[in-house]
Amino acid sequence: MQASVKLENLFQKKTCVVVCGASRGLGECISVTFARKFSAGSVFILLSRDGNALGNVKSKINVECPDQVCVTREFDQGNIQQKNFDSVFQEIFHTNSICIAGFEQAVMVHSAGTLGDITKYSKELVDAETVRRNFDVNVTGAILMNSAFLRAFDETSQRVVINISSLAALQPFSSWSLYCSSKAARDMFFRTLAVEDPNIRVLNYAPGPCDTDMGKDCREKTKAPEVKKFFADAFESGKILSCQASIDKLCEVLLTNFESGAHIDYYDKIN
Ligand SMILES: NC(=O)c1ccc[n+]([C@@H]2O[C@H](COP(=O)([O-])OP(=O)(O)OC[C@H]3O[C@@H](n4cnc5c(N)ncnc54)[C@H](OP(=O)(O)O)[C@@H]3O)[C@@H](O)[C@H]2O)c1
């Protein structure tokens, strides 16, 4: 049985927002958009492997939202070593003198993800490292990052977890078996978290096809010709979404009384 959650405007709370995969694409857009929307004095912790790109996102936030605090930390979610996940938040708090007692809310956004090898059909996936790497980034690393976040903010009264999901979590796309299966596993993990703890608001948000590096790879590298053509045609005919359009919809969804653990797509009608 899934828990229903009470309606409240999460943007009005003084919040610590963690975005993993904040350097580019949807994660960058989420970071900047959330910085505009959250209550002044909120803290943004931006993570990804690319420190320079994170620095650029931080600069944007500093210019546009000088009342927010933004810190960055290089982090490879696919490097599955216990110590990386055990210590990441304590290190960030210590290095940046962040006191978590002052937050009314903590929000974790899981945007980091990889398509993996989309140049092969399922039966051609013979390389152990390729298969492992995809699940390390998309599943194992996301789970461990999430647990690290929940432990670090154990005392925070409101916690919200947003998994950037995909239609591919629900529907198979030919030659995307690693991506589809890892996104499906990730959705189910977060659905399970939602039933285990009704005090955590959990959302699996599928952003629709967006104009990002990943979106470009979909239309250029996909092996299955019909899938490649579908995304190339969508791009040519202007049907690919801007990140901003998709993230504006995410913000609308977050203000509804969605069922915790729900999978909500950009194209879904919301109340
Ligand atoms: N674009 C779409 O059409 C679309 C559609 C549905 C769902 N999604 C989902 O949306 C999310 C973001 O995708 P996007 O389109 O914005 O992709 P993107 O432009 O390729 O960006 C991917 C982000 O994930 C980060 N990342 C990748 N591997 C990482 C790792 N090992 N450790 C830490 N961070 C890592 C990247 O940062 P670094 O490279 O700096 O580490 C980057 O910030 C993904 O979860 C994806 O599945 C995208």
Short mmCIF file of C-alpha atoms and ligand atoms in Angstrom, two decimals:
data_model
loop_
_atom_site.label_atom_id
_atom_site.label_comp_id
_atom_site.label_asym_id
_atom_site.label_seq_id
_atom_site.Cartn_x
_atom_site.Cartn_y
_atom_site.Cartn_z
CA MET A 1 0.00 0.00 0.00
CA GLN A 2 1.38 3.41 -0.90
CA ALA A 3 1.23 6.39 1.39
CA SER A 4 -0.52 9.57 0.38
CA VAL A 5 1.21 12.77 1.34
CA LYS A 6 -0.14 16.07 2.48
CA LEU A 7 -0.07 19.03 0.14
CA GLU A 8 2.44 21.72 0.99
CA ASN A 9 4.63 24.14 -0.90
CA LEU A 10 8.07 22.64 -0.52
CA PHE A 11 9.67 25.68 -2.18
CA GLN A 12 8.79 27.89 0.81
CA LYS A 13 11.07 26.01 3.21
CA LYS A 14 14.69 26.71 3.98
CA THR A 15 16.16 23.70 2.29
CA CYS A 16 19.37 21.85 1.58
CA VAL A 17 19.11 20.66 -2.03
CA VAL A 18 21.52 17.99 -3.30
CA VAL A 19 21.69 17.42 -7.05
CA CYS A 20 23.77 14.51 -8.31
CA GLY A 21 24.44 15.02 -12.02
CA ALA A 22 24.27 18.83 -11.75
CA SER A 23 26.95 19.70 -14.31
CA ARG A 24 24.91 19.51 -17.50
CA GLY A 25 21.53 18.91 -19.06
CA LEU A 26 18.55 18.35 -16.82
CA GLY A 27 20.57 18.38 -13.59
CA GLU A 28 22.00 21.81 -14.41
CA CYS A 29 18.53 23.12 -15.21
CA ILE A 30 17.11 21.65 -11.99
CA SER A 31 19.89 23.27 -9.95
CA VAL A 32 19.39 26.75 -11.41
CA THR A 33 15.58 26.56 -11.44
CA PHE A 34 15.39 25.28 -7.87
CA ALA A 35 17.82 28.00 -6.74
CA ARG A 36 15.38 30.57 -8.15
CA LYS A 37 12.39 28.96 -6.47
CA PHE A 38 13.52 27.83 -3.03
CA SER A 39 13.35 30.06 0.01
CA ALA A 40 16.36 32.42 0.39
CA GLY A 41 19.14 31.00 2.55
CA SER A 42 18.81 27.53 1.05
CA VAL A 43 21.98 25.57 0.33
CA PHE A 44 22.69 23.79 -2.96
CA ILE A 45 25.17 20.92 -3.07
CA LEU A 46 26.04 20.12 -6.69
CA LEU A 47 27.75 16.84 -7.54
CA SER A 48 29.18 15.25 -10.70
CA ARG A 49 32.54 14.12 -12.06
CA ASP A 50 33.30 17.44 -13.79
CA GLY A 51 34.41 20.09 -11.31
CA ASN A 52 34.84 22.81 -13.96
CA ALA A 53 31.32 22.37 -15.32
CA LEU A 54 29.94 22.37 -11.78
CA GLY A 55 31.84 25.62 -11.16
CA ASN A 56 30.03 27.19 -14.14
CA VAL A 57 26.64 26.14 -12.76
CA LYS A 58 27.60 27.52 -9.37
CA SER A 59 28.57 30.86 -11.00
CA LYS A 60 25.16 31.06 -12.68
CA ILE A 61 23.44 30.47 -9.35
CA ASN A 62 25.65 32.99 -7.55
CA VAL A 63 24.85 35.68 -10.13
CA GLU A 64 21.14 35.00 -10.41
CA CYS A 65 20.38 33.96 -6.84
CA PRO A 66 22.87 35.70 -4.52
CA ASP A 67 20.73 34.81 -1.47
CA GLN A 68 21.40 31.10 -1.94
CA VAL A 69 24.55 29.24 -0.96
CA CYS A 70 26.01 26.89 -3.57
CA VAL A 71 28.83 24.40 -3.09
CA THR A 72 30.25 21.87 -5.54
CA ARG A 73 32.05 18.57 -5.13
CA GLU A 74 33.45 16.20 -7.75
CA PHE A 75 31.84 12.82 -7.27
CA ASP A 76 31.75 9.73 -9.47
CA GLN A 77 28.52 7.89 -8.68
CA GLY A 78 29.79 4.93 -10.70
CA ASN A 79 32.90 4.45 -8.56
CA ILE A 80 31.47 1.96 -6.11
CA GLN A 81 33.76 2.13 -3.12
CA GLN A 82 32.24 2.09 0.33
CA LYS A 83 34.34 4.95 1.67
CA ASN A 84 33.25 7.31 -1.12
CA PHE A 85 29.62 7.07 -0.09
CA ASP A 86 30.20 6.77 3.67
CA SER A 87 32.07 10.05 3.95
CA VAL A 88 30.79 12.26 1.13
CA PHE A 89 28.28 14.37 3.06
CA GLN A 90 30.32 14.76 6.26
CA GLU A 91 33.25 15.94 4.12
CA ILE A 92 31.08 18.45 2.25
CA PHE A 93 29.54 19.78 5.48
CA HIS A 94 32.96 20.08 7.10
CA THR A 95 34.75 21.67 4.12
CA ASN A 96 32.00 24.23 3.55
CA SER A 97 31.04 24.87 7.20
CA ILE A 98 27.46 23.76 6.54
CA CYS A 99 25.36 23.29 9.67
CA ILE A 100 22.45 21.02 8.83
CA ALA A 101 20.52 21.85 12.00
CA GLY A 102 19.21 25.02 10.32
CA PHE A 103 17.31 23.28 7.52
CA GLU A 104 13.57 22.65 7.57
CA GLN A 105 13.86 20.32 4.60
CA ALA A 106 16.36 18.32 2.56
CA VAL A 107 15.83 17.47 -1.11
CA MET A 108 17.83 14.89 -3.06
CA VAL A 109 17.66 14.94 -6.85
CA HIS A 110 19.05 11.91 -8.65
CA SER A 111 19.75 13.19 -12.16
CA ALA A 112 23.09 11.42 -12.77
CA GLY A 113 22.64 8.74 -15.36
CA THR A 114 24.12 7.08 -18.40
CA LEU A 115 22.62 5.48 -21.50
CA GLY A 116 25.34 2.85 -21.39
CA ASP A 117 26.10 1.05 -24.63
CA ILE A 118 23.18 1.68 -27.01
CA THR A 119 25.17 0.46 -30.02
CA LYS A 120 24.32 -3.18 -29.29
CA TYR A 121 21.27 -5.39 -29.08
CA SER A 122 20.74 -7.34 -25.85
CA LYS A 123 22.26 -10.57 -27.23
CA GLU A 124 25.47 -8.67 -28.08
CA LEU A 125 26.13 -7.53 -24.51
CA VAL A 126 29.11 -9.77 -23.77
CA ASP A 127 31.47 -7.36 -22.04
CA ALA A 128 31.20 -7.66 -18.26
CA GLU A 129 32.66 -4.24 -17.56
CA THR A 130 30.20 -2.47 -19.88
CA VAL A 131 27.22 -4.12 -18.21
CA ARG A 132 28.56 -3.56 -14.70
CA ARG A 133 29.44 0.08 -15.34
CA ASN A 134 25.89 0.90 -16.45
CA PHE A 135 24.34 -0.61 -13.34
CA ASP A 136 27.02 0.93 -11.12
CA VAL A 137 26.12 4.46 -12.28
CA ASN A 138 22.37 4.13 -12.78
CA VAL A 139 21.45 1.76 -9.95
CA THR A 140 24.09 0.86 -7.35
CA GLY A 141 25.56 4.35 -7.14
CA ALA A 142 22.11 5.96 -7.01
CA ILE A 143 21.07 3.63 -4.17
CA LEU A 144 24.25 4.31 -2.17
CA MET A 145 24.04 8.06 -2.79
CA ASN A 146 20.44 8.00 -1.63
CA SER A 147 21.28 6.12 1.58
CA ALA A 148 24.16 8.51 2.27
CA PHE A 149 21.74 11.44 1.84
CA LEU A 150 19.08 9.93 4.11
CA ARG A 151 21.67 9.16 6.79
CA ALA A 152 23.18 12.65 6.59
CA PHE A 153 19.75 14.29 6.94
CA ASP A 154 18.33 11.80 9.42
CA GLU A 155 17.29 14.59 11.80
CA THR A 156 15.76 16.86 9.14
CA SER A 157 11.98 16.98 9.54
CA GLN A 158 11.03 16.89 5.84
CA ARG A 159 12.92 14.88 3.26
CA VAL A 160 12.10 14.74 -0.45
CA VAL A 161 13.70 12.40 -2.99
CA ILE A 162 13.33 13.03 -6.72
CA ASN A 163 14.49 10.34 -9.09
CA ILE A 164 14.87 11.55 -12.67
CA SER A 165 13.31 8.56 -14.32
CA SER A 166 12.40 7.90 -17.96
CA LEU A 167 9.71 6.43 -20.17
CA ALA A 168 12.38 3.78 -20.68
CA ALA A 169 11.78 2.63 -17.10
CA LEU A 170 8.34 1.44 -18.24
CA GLN A 171 8.73 0.73 -21.94
CA PRO A 172 11.42 -1.22 -23.81
CA PHE A 173 13.32 0.54 -26.60
CA SER A 174 15.25 -1.72 -28.95
CA SER A 175 19.05 -1.59 -28.35
CA TRP A 176 18.60 0.27 -25.07
CA SER A 177 18.35 -2.82 -22.85
CA LEU A 178 20.97 -1.66 -20.33
CA TYR A 179 19.37 1.76 -20.01
CA CYS A 180 15.78 0.48 -19.85
CA SER A 181 16.54 -2.25 -17.32
CA SER A 182 18.61 0.01 -15.08
CA LYS A 183 16.01 2.81 -15.16
CA ALA A 184 13.30 0.25 -14.34
CA ALA A 185 15.33 -1.07 -11.41
CA ARG A 186 15.92 2.45 -10.15
CA ASP A 187 12.20 3.29 -10.29
CA MET A 188 11.33 0.18 -8.30
CA PHE A 189 13.97 1.00 -5.71
CA PHE A 190 12.41 4.41 -5.13
CA ARG A 191 8.87 3.00 -5.13
CA THR A 192 9.98 0.60 -2.42
CA LEU A 193 11.56 3.42 -0.41
CA ALA A 194 8.20 5.23 -0.58
CA VAL A 195 6.24 2.30 0.90
CA GLU A 196 8.87 1.75 3.59
CA ASP A 197 8.85 5.31 4.89
CA PRO A 198 5.74 7.47 4.48
CA ASN A 199 7.62 10.43 5.96
CA ILE A 200 9.83 10.67 2.88
CA ARG A 201 8.19 12.19 -0.22
CA VAL A 202 9.41 10.26 -3.23
CA LEU A 203 8.83 11.13 -6.89
CA ASN A 204 9.92 9.28 -10.01
CA TYR A 205 9.73 12.01 -12.66
CA ALA A 206 10.08 11.07 -16.34
CA PRO A 207 11.18 14.31 -18.05
CA GLY A 208 10.21 13.49 -21.65
CA PRO A 209 12.71 13.65 -24.53
CA CYS A 210 14.96 16.63 -23.76
CA ASP A 211 17.64 18.52 -25.62
CA THR A 212 20.76 17.39 -23.75
CA ASP A 213 23.96 15.47 -24.49
CA MET A 214 22.06 12.29 -23.67
CA GLY A 215 19.25 13.27 -26.04
CA LYS A 216 21.81 13.83 -28.82
CA ASP A 217 23.33 10.39 -28.18
CA CYS A 218 19.84 8.83 -28.49
CA ARG A 219 19.40 10.12 -32.02
CA GLU A 220 23.02 9.63 -33.13
CA LYS A 221 24.25 6.41 -31.49
CA THR A 222 21.21 4.15 -31.12
CA LYS A 223 21.71 0.88 -33.00
CA ALA A 224 18.06 0.07 -33.71
CA PRO A 225 17.23 2.08 -36.87
CA GLU A 226 13.55 2.59 -35.98
CA VAL A 227 14.39 4.01 -32.54
CA LYS A 228 17.19 6.18 -33.94
CA LYS A 229 14.82 7.51 -36.63
CA PHE A 230 12.07 8.19 -34.08
CA PHE A 231 14.35 10.46 -32.04
CA ALA A 232 15.99 12.05 -35.10
CA ASP A 233 12.53 12.84 -36.58
CA ALA A 234 11.34 14.22 -33.23
CA PHE A 235 14.37 16.50 -33.18
CA GLU A 236 13.90 17.63 -36.79
CA SER A 237 10.23 18.42 -36.19
CA GLY A 238 10.87 20.39 -32.99
CA LYS A 239 9.26 17.82 -30.67
CA ILE A 240 12.26 17.55 -28.36
CA LEU A 241 11.67 19.51 -25.16
CA SER A 242 13.88 22.19 -23.71
CA CYS A 243 15.21 21.27 -20.28
CA GLN A 244 13.44 24.35 -18.90
CA ALA A 245 10.01 23.22 -20.17
CA SER A 246 10.47 19.83 -18.56
CA ILE A 247 11.78 21.18 -15.27
CA ASP A 248 8.99 23.78 -15.07
CA LYS A 249 6.59 20.83 -15.24
CA LEU A 250 8.55 19.03 -12.52
CA CYS A 251 8.10 22.11 -10.32
CA GLU A 252 4.33 22.01 -10.98
CA VAL A 253 4.21 18.31 -10.12
CA LEU A 254 6.02 18.97 -6.84
CA LEU A 255 3.21 21.32 -5.82
CA THR A 256 0.53 18.65 -6.29
CA ASN A 257 -0.56 15.99 -3.85
CA PHE A 258 1.17 13.24 -5.81
CA GLU A 259 1.25 9.78 -4.31
CA SER A 260 4.67 9.15 -2.82
CA GLY A 261 6.60 6.76 -5.08
CA ALA A 262 4.53 7.63 -8.15
CA HIS A 263 6.02 7.63 -11.64
CA ILE A 264 4.85 10.87 -13.26
CA ASP A 265 5.70 11.77 -16.84
CA TYR A 266 6.07 15.22 -18.41
CA TYR A 267 3.12 14.37 -20.65
CA ASP A 268 0.82 13.31 -17.78
CA LYS A 269 -2.04 15.60 -16.89
CA ILE A 270 -1.72 16.85 -13.33
CA ASN A 271 -4.36 18.33 -11.05
N1 LIG B 1 17.60 13.84 -22.01
C1 LIG B 1 16.54 13.07 -22.10
O1 LIG B 1 15.85 13.06 -23.12
C2 LIG B 1 16.13 12.21 -20.93
C3 LIG B 1 14.91 11.54 -21.04
C4 LIG B 1 14.49 10.75 -19.98
C5 LIG B 1 15.28 10.65 -18.84
N2 LIG B 1 16.46 11.30 -18.76
C6 LIG B 1 17.23 11.16 -17.53
O2 LIG B 1 17.61 12.43 -17.05
C7 LIG B 1 18.83 12.34 -16.31
C8 LIG B 1 19.78 13.42 -16.81
O3 LIG B 1 20.02 13.19 -18.18
P1 LIG B 1 20.50 14.33 -19.19
O4 LIG B 1 19.71 14.18 -20.41
O5 LIG B 1 20.57 15.61 -18.49
O6 LIG B 1 21.94 13.75 -19.52
P2 LIG B 1 23.36 14.45 -19.75
O7 LIG B 1 23.19 15.79 -20.36
O8 LIG B 1 24.16 13.41 -20.43
O9 LIG B 1 23.87 14.66 -18.25
C9 LIG B 1 24.12 13.57 -17.44
C10 LIG B 1 24.49 14.07 -16.07
O10 LIG B 1 24.78 12.92 -15.27
C11 LIG B 1 26.08 13.10 -14.72
N3 LIG B 1 26.75 11.82 -14.58
C12 LIG B 1 26.91 10.87 -15.52
N4 LIG B 1 27.64 9.87 -15.02
C13 LIG B 1 27.96 10.22 -13.75
C14 LIG B 1 28.73 9.60 -12.72
N5 LIG B 1 29.33 8.44 -12.92
N6 LIG B 1 28.84 10.24 -11.53
C15 LIG B 1 28.24 11.43 -11.33
N7 LIG B 1 27.52 12.07 -12.26
C16 LIG B 1 27.39 11.46 -13.47
C17 LIG B 1 26.81 14.01 -15.69
O11 LIG B 1 27.85 14.69 -15.03
P3 LIG B 1 29.44 14.51 -15.34
O12 LIG B 1 29.62 14.05 -16.72
O13 LIG B 1 29.95 15.90 -15.06
O14 LIG B 1 29.88 13.53 -14.30
C18 LIG B 1 25.71 14.96 -16.09
O15 LIG B 1 25.58 15.99 -15.12
C19 LIG B 1 19.34 10.92 -16.51
O16 LIG B 1 19.10 10.18 -15.34
C20 LIG B 1 18.53 10.40 -17.68
O17 LIG B 1 18.34 9.01 -17.60
C21 LIG B 1 16.91 12.09 -19.79
#
